[in-house]
PDB file of C-alpha atoms in Angstrom:
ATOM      1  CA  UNK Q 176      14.968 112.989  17.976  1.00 77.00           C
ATOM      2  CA  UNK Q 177      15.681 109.021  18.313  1.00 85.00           C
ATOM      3  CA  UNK Q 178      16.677 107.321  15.158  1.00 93.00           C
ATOM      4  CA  UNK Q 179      16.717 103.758  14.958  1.00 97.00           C
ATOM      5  CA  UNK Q 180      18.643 101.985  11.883  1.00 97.00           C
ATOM      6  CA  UNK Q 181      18.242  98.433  10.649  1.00 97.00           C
ATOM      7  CA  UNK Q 182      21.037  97.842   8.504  1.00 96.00           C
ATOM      8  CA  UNK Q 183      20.091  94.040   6.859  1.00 96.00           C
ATOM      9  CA  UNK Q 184      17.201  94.741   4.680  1.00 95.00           C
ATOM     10  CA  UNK Q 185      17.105  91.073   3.988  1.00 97.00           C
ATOM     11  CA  UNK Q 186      18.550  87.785   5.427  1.00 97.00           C
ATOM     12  CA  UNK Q 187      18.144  83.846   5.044  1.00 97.00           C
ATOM     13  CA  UNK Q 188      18.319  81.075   7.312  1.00 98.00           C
ATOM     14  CA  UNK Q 189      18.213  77.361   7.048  1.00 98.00           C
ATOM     15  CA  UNK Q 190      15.489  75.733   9.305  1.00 97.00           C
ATOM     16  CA  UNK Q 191      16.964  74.793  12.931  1.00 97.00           C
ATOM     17  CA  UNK Q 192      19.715  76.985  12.241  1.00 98.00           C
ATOM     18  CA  UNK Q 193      20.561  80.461  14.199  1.00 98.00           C
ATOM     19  CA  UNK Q 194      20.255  83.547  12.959  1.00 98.00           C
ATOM     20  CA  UNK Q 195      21.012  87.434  14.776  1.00 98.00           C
ATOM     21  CA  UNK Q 196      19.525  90.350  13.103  1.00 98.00           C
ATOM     22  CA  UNK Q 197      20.920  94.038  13.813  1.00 98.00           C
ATOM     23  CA  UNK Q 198      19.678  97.392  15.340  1.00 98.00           C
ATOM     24  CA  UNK Q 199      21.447 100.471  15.943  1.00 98.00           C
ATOM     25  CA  UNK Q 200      20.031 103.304  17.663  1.00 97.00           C
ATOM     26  CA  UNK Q 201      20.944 107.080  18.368  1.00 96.00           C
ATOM     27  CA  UNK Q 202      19.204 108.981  21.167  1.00 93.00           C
ATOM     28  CA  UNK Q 203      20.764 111.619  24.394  1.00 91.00           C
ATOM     29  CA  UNK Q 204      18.264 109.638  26.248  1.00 90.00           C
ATOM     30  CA  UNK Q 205      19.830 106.819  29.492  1.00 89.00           C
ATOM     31  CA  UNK Q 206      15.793 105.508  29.942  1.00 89.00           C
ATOM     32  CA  UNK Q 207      14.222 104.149  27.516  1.00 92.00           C
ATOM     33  CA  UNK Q 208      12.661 101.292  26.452  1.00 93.00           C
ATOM     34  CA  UNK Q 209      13.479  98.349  23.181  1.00 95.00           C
ATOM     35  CA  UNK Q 210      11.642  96.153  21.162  1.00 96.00           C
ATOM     36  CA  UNK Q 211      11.674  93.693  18.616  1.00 97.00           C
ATOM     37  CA  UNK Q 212       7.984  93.522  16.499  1.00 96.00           C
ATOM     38  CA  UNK Q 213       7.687  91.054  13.744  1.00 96.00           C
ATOM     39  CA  UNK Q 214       5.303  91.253  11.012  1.00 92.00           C
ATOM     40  CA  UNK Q 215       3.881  88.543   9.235  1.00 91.00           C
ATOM     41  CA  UNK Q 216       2.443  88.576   5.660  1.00 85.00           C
ATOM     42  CA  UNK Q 217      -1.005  88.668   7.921  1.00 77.00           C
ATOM     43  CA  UNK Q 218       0.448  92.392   8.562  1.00 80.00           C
ATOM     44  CA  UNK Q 219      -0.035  92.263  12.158  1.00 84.00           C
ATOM     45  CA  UNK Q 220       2.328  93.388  14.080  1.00 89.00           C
ATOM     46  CA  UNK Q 221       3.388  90.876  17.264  1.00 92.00           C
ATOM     47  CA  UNK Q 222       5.646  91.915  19.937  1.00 94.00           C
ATOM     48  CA  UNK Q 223       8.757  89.471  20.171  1.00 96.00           C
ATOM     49  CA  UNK Q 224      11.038  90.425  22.710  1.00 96.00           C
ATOM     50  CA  UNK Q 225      11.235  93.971  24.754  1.00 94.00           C
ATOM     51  CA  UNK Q 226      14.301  95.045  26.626  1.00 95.00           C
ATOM     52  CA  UNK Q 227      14.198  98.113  29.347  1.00 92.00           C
ATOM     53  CA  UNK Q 228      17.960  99.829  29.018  1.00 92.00           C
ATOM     54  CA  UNK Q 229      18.150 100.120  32.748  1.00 90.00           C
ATOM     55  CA  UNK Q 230      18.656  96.385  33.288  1.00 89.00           C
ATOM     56  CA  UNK Q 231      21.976  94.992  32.334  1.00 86.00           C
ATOM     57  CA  UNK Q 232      20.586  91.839  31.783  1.00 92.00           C
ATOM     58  CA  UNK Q 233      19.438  90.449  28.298  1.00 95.00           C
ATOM     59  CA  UNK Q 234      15.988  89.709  27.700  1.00 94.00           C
ATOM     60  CA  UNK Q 235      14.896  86.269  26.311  1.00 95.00           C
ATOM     61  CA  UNK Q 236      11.768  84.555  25.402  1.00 94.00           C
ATOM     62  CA  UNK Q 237      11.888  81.061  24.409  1.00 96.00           C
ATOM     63  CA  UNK Q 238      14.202  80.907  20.943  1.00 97.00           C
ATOM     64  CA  UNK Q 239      14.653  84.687  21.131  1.00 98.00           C
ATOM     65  CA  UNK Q 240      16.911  86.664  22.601  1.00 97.00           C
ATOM     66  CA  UNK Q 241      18.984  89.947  22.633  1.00 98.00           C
ATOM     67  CA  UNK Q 242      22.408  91.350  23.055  1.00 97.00           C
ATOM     68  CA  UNK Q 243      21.511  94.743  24.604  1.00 97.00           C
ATOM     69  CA  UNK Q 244      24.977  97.130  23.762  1.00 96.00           C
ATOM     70  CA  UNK Q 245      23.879 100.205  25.898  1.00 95.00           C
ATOM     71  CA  UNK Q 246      27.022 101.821  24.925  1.00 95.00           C
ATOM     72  CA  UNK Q 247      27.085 101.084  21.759  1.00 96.00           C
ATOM     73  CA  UNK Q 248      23.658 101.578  21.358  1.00 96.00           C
ATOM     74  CA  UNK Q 249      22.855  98.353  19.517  1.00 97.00           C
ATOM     75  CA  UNK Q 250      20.085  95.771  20.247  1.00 97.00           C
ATOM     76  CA  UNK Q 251      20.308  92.961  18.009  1.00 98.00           C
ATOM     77  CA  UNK Q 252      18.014  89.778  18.247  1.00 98.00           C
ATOM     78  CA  UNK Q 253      19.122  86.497  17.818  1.00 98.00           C
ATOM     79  CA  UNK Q 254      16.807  84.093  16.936  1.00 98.00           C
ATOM     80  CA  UNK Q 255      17.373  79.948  17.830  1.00 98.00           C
ATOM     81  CA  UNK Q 256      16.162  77.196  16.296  1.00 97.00           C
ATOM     82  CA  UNK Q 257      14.734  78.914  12.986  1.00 98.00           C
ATOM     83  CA  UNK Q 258      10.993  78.053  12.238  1.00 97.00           C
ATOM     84  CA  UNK Q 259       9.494  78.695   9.085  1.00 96.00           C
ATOM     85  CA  UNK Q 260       7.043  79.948  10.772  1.00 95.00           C
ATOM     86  CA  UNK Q 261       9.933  82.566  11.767  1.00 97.00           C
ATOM     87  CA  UNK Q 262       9.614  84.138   7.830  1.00 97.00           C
ATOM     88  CA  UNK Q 263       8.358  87.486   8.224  1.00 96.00           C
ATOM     89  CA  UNK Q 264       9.542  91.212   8.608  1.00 95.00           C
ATOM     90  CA  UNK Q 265      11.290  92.260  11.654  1.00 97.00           C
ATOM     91  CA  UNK Q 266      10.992  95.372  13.165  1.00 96.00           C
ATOM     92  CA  UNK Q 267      13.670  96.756  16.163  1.00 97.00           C
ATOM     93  CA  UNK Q 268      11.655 100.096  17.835  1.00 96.00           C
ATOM     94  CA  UNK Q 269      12.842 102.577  20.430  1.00 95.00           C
ATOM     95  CA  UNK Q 270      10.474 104.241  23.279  1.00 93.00           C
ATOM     96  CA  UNK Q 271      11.407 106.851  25.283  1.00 89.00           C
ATOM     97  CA  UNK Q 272      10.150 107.115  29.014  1.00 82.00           C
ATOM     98  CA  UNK Q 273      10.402 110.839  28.790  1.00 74.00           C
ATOM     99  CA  UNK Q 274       8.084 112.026  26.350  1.00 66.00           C
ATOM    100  CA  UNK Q 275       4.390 112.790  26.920  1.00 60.00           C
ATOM    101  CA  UNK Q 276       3.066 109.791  24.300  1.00 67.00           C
ATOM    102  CA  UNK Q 277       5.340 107.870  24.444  1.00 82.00           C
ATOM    103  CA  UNK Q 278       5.147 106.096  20.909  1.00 89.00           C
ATOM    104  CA  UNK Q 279       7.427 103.769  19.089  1.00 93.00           C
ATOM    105  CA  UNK Q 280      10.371 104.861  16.578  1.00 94.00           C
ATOM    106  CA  UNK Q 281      10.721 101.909  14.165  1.00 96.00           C
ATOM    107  CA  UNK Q 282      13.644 101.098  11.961  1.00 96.00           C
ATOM    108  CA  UNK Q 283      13.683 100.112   8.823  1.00 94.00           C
ATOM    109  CA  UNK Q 284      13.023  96.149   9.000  1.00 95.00           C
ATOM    110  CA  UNK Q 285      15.085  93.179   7.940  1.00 97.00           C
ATOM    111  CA  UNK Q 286      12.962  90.600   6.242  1.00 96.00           C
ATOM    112  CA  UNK Q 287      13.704  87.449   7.474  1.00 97.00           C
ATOM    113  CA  UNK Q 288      13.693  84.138   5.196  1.00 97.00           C
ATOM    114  CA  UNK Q 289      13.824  80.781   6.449  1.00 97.00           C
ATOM    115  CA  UNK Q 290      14.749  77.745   4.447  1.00 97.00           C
ATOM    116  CA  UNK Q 291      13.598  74.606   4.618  1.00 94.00           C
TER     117      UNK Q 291
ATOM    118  CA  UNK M 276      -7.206  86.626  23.793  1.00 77.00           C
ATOM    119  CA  UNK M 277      -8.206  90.373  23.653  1.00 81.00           C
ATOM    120  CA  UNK M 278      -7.220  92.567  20.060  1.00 91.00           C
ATOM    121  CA  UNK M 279      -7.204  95.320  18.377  1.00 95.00           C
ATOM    122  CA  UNK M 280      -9.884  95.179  15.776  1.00 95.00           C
ATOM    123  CA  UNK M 281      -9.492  97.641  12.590  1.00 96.00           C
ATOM    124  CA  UNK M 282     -12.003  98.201  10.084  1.00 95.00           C
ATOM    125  CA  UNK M 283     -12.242  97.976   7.345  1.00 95.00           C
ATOM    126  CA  UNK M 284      -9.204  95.556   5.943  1.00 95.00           C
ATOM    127  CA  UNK M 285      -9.308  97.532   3.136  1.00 96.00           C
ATOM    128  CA  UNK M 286     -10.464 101.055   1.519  1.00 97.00           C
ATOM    129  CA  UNK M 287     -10.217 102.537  -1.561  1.00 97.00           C
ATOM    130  CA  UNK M 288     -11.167 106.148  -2.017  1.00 97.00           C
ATOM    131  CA  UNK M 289     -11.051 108.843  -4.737  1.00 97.00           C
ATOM    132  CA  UNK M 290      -8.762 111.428  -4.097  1.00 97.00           C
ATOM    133  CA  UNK M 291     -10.246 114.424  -2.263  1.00 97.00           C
ATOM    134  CA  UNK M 292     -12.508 112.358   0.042  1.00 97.00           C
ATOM    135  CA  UNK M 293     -13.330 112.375   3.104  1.00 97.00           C
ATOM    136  CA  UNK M 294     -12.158 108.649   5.171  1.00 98.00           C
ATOM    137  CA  UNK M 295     -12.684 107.448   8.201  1.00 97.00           C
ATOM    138  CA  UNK M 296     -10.584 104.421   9.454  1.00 97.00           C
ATOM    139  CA  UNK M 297     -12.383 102.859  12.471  1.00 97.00           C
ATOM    140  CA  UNK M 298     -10.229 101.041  15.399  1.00 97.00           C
ATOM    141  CA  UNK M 299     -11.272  99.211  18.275  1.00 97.00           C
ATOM    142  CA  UNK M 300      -8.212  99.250  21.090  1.00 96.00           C
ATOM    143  CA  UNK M 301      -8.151  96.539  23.801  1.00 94.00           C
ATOM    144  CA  UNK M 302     -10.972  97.340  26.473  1.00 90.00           C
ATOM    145  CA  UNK M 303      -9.334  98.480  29.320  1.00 89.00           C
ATOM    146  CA  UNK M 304      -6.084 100.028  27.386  1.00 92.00           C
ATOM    147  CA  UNK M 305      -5.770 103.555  28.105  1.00 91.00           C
ATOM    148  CA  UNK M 306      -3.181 104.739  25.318  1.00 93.00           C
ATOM    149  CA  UNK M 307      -4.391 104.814  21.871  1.00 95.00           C
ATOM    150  CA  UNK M 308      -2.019 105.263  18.777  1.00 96.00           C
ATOM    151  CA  UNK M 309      -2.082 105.534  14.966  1.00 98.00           C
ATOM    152  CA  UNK M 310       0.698 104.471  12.597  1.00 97.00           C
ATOM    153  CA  UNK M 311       0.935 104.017   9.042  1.00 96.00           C
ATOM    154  CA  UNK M 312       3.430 102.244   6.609  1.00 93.00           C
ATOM    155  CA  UNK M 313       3.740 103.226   3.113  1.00 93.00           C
ATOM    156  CA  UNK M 314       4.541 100.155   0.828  1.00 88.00           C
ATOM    157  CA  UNK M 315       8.187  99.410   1.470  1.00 83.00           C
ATOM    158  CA  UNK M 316       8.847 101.948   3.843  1.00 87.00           C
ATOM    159  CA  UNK M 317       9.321 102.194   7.570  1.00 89.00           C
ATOM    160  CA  UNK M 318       6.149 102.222   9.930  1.00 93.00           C
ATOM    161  CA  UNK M 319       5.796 106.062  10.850  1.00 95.00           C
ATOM    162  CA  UNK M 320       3.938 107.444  14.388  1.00 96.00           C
ATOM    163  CA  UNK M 321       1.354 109.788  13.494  1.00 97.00           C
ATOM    164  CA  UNK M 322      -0.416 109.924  16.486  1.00 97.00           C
ATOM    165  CA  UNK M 323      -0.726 109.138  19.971  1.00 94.00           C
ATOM    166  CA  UNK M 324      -4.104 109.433  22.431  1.00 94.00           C
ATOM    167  CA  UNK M 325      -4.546 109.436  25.785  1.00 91.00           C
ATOM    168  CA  UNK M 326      -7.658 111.068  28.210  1.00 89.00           C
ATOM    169  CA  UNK M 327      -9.624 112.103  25.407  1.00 90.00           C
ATOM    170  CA  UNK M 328      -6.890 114.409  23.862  1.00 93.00           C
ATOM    171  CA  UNK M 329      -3.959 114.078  21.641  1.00 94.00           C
ATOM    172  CA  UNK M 330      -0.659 113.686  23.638  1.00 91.00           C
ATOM    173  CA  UNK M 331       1.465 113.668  20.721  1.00 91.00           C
ATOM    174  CA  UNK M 332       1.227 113.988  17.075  1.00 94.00           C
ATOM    175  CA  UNK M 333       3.818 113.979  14.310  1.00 94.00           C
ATOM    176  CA  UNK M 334       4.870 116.345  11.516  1.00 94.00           C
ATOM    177  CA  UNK M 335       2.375 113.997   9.644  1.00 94.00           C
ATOM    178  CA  UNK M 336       0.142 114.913  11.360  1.00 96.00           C
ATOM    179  CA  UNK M 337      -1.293 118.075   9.948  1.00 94.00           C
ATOM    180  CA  UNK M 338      -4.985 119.906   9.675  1.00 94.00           C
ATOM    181  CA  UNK M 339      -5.778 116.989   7.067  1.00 96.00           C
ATOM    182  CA  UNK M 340      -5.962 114.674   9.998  1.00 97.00           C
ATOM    183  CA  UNK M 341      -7.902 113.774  13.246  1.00 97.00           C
ATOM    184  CA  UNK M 342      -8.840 111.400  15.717  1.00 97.00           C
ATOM    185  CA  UNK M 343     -11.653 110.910  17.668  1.00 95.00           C
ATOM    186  CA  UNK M 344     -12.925 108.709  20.226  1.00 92.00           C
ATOM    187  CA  UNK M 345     -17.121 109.060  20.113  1.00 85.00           C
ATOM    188  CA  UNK M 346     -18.308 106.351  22.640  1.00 85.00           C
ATOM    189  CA  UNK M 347     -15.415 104.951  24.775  1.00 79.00           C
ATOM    190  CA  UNK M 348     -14.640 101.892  22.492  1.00 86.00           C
ATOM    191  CA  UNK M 349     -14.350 103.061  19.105  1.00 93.00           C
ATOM    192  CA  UNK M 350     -11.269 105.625  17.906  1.00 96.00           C
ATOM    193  CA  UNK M 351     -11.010 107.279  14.704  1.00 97.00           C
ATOM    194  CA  UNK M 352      -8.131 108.655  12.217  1.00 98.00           C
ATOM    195  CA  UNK M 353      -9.986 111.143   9.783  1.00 98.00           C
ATOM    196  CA  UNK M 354      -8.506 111.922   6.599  1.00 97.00           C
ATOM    197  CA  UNK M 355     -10.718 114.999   5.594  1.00 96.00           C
ATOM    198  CA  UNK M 356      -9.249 115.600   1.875  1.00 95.00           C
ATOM    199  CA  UNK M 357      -7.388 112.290   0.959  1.00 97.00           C
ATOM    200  CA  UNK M 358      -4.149 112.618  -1.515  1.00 96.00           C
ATOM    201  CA  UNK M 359      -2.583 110.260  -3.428  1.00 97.00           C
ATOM    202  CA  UNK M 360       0.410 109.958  -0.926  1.00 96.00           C
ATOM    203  CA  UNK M 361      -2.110 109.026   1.950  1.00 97.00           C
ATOM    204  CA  UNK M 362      -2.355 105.389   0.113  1.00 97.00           C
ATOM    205  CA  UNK M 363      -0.241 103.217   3.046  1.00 97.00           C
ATOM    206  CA  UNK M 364      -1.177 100.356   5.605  1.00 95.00           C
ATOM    207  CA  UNK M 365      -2.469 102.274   8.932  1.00 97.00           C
ATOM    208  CA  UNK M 366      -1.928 100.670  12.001  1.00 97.00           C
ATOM    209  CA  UNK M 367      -4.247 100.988  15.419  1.00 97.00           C
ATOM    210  CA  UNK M 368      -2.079 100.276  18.478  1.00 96.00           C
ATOM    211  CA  UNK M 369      -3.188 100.512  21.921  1.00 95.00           C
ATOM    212  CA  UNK M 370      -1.783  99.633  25.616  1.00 92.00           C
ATOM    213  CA  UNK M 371      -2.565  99.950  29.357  1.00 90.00           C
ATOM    214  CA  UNK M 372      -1.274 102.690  31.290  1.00 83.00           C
ATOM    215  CA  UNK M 373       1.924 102.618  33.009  1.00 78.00           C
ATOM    216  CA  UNK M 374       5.371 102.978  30.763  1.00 71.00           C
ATOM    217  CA  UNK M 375       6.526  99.431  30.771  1.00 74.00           C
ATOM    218  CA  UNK M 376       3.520  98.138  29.177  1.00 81.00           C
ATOM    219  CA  UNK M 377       3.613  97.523  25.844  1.00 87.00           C
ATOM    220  CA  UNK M 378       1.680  98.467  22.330  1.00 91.00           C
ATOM    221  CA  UNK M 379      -0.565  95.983  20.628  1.00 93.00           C
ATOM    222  CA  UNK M 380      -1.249  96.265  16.817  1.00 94.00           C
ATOM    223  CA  UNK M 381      -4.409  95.749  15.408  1.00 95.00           C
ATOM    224  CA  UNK M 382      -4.126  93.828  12.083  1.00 93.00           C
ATOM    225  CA  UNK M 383      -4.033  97.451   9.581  1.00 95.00           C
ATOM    226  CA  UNK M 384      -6.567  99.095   7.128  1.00 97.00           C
ATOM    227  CA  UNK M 385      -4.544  99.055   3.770  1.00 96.00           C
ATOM    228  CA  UNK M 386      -6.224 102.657   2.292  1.00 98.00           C
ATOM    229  CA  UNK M 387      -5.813 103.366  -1.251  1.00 98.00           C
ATOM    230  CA  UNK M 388      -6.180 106.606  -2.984  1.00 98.00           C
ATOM    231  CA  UNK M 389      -6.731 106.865  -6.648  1.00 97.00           C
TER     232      UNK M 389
END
């Protein structure tokens, strides 16, 4: 079974500064798929940023972006700019492409602070 | 924009009832999920959906539960004999077919048991 770690349970950032939060992951697997979720105190969750492990490249999406580590097996996201509209929990998730459903192992979360 | 719509935001239940948590997925999604997140803790799969049968389900998942999806729009988690350790958020998540799409969350239905 995948297990996905998040080892920052909390971290701060002044506005406009940058911030990278963590993600380790353990799976056997070579295809799979990453994300990073964040949820607001609305408790939606919103995808941020998704990464497919075959592609070497790093994904990025406006202020965000990741340092995919397939060897390592760590996804972190790094976050530009900070908002305070950025404050919320973050969520890094693993999905197989192997398994029938297909569903999303989440880590733990880092909750994310942003100073004005 | 199309959501996920969950009803209701909120339940609270005595323990040993019967609840139903109601979801809505995007229209033409064809993968249905449900997750839950106990205060503090990590969001947890439960179960996943997919041509009116369950594709997946996790150790969670046991006779206490079920899903259903009556009339092509709605689908239901059933909690047949609610515990106090069922009280968590419980996420609806849907997406469209193919493997690189991805989930989207409906807003939760925070269910408490007392």
């Amino acid at each position: 079974a995948q297990t996905v770690t998040q080892s920052q349970p909390e971290m701060s950032v002044q506005e406009a500064e940058t911030v990278t939060l963590s993600c380790t992951y353990d799976t056997s697997e070579s295809d799979y798929y990453l994300f990073w979720y964040k949820q607001p105190p609305s408790r939606q969750m919103i995808l941020v940023i998704r990464q497919e492990a075959y592609k070497q490249q790093n994904a990025t999406e406006n202020r965000f972006s990741v340092n995919f580590q397939k060897a390592a097996k760590s996804f972190s996201l790094k976050i530009s700019d900070s908002q305070l509209g950025d404050a919320a929990m973050y969520f890094c998730a693993y999905r197989s492409r192997n398994n029938a459903g297909n569903m999303l192992t989440f880590g733990g979360g880092t909750r994310l602070m942003v100073k004005p | 924009e199309p959501e996920v719509t969950q009803t209701p935001s909120h339940q609270v239940t005595q323990m040993g009832q019967e609840v139903i948590l109601r979801c809505v997925p995007i229209s033409n999604h064809l993968y249905f999920y449900w997750y839950r997140q106990i205060l503090g803790q990590k969001v947890e799969f439960l179960v996943s959906f997919y041509n009116n049968e369950i594709s997946e389900k996790s150790e969670i998942f046991d006779d206490q539960f079920s899903v259903e999806r009556p009339d092509g729009s709605n689908f239901t988690l059933k909690i047949r004999s609610t515990k106090l350790e069922d009280s968590a958020m419980y996420f609806c998540a849907s997406r469209l077919l193919g493997d690189a799409t991805e989930a989207f969350f409906g807003q939760g239905t925070r269910l408490t048991v007392v």
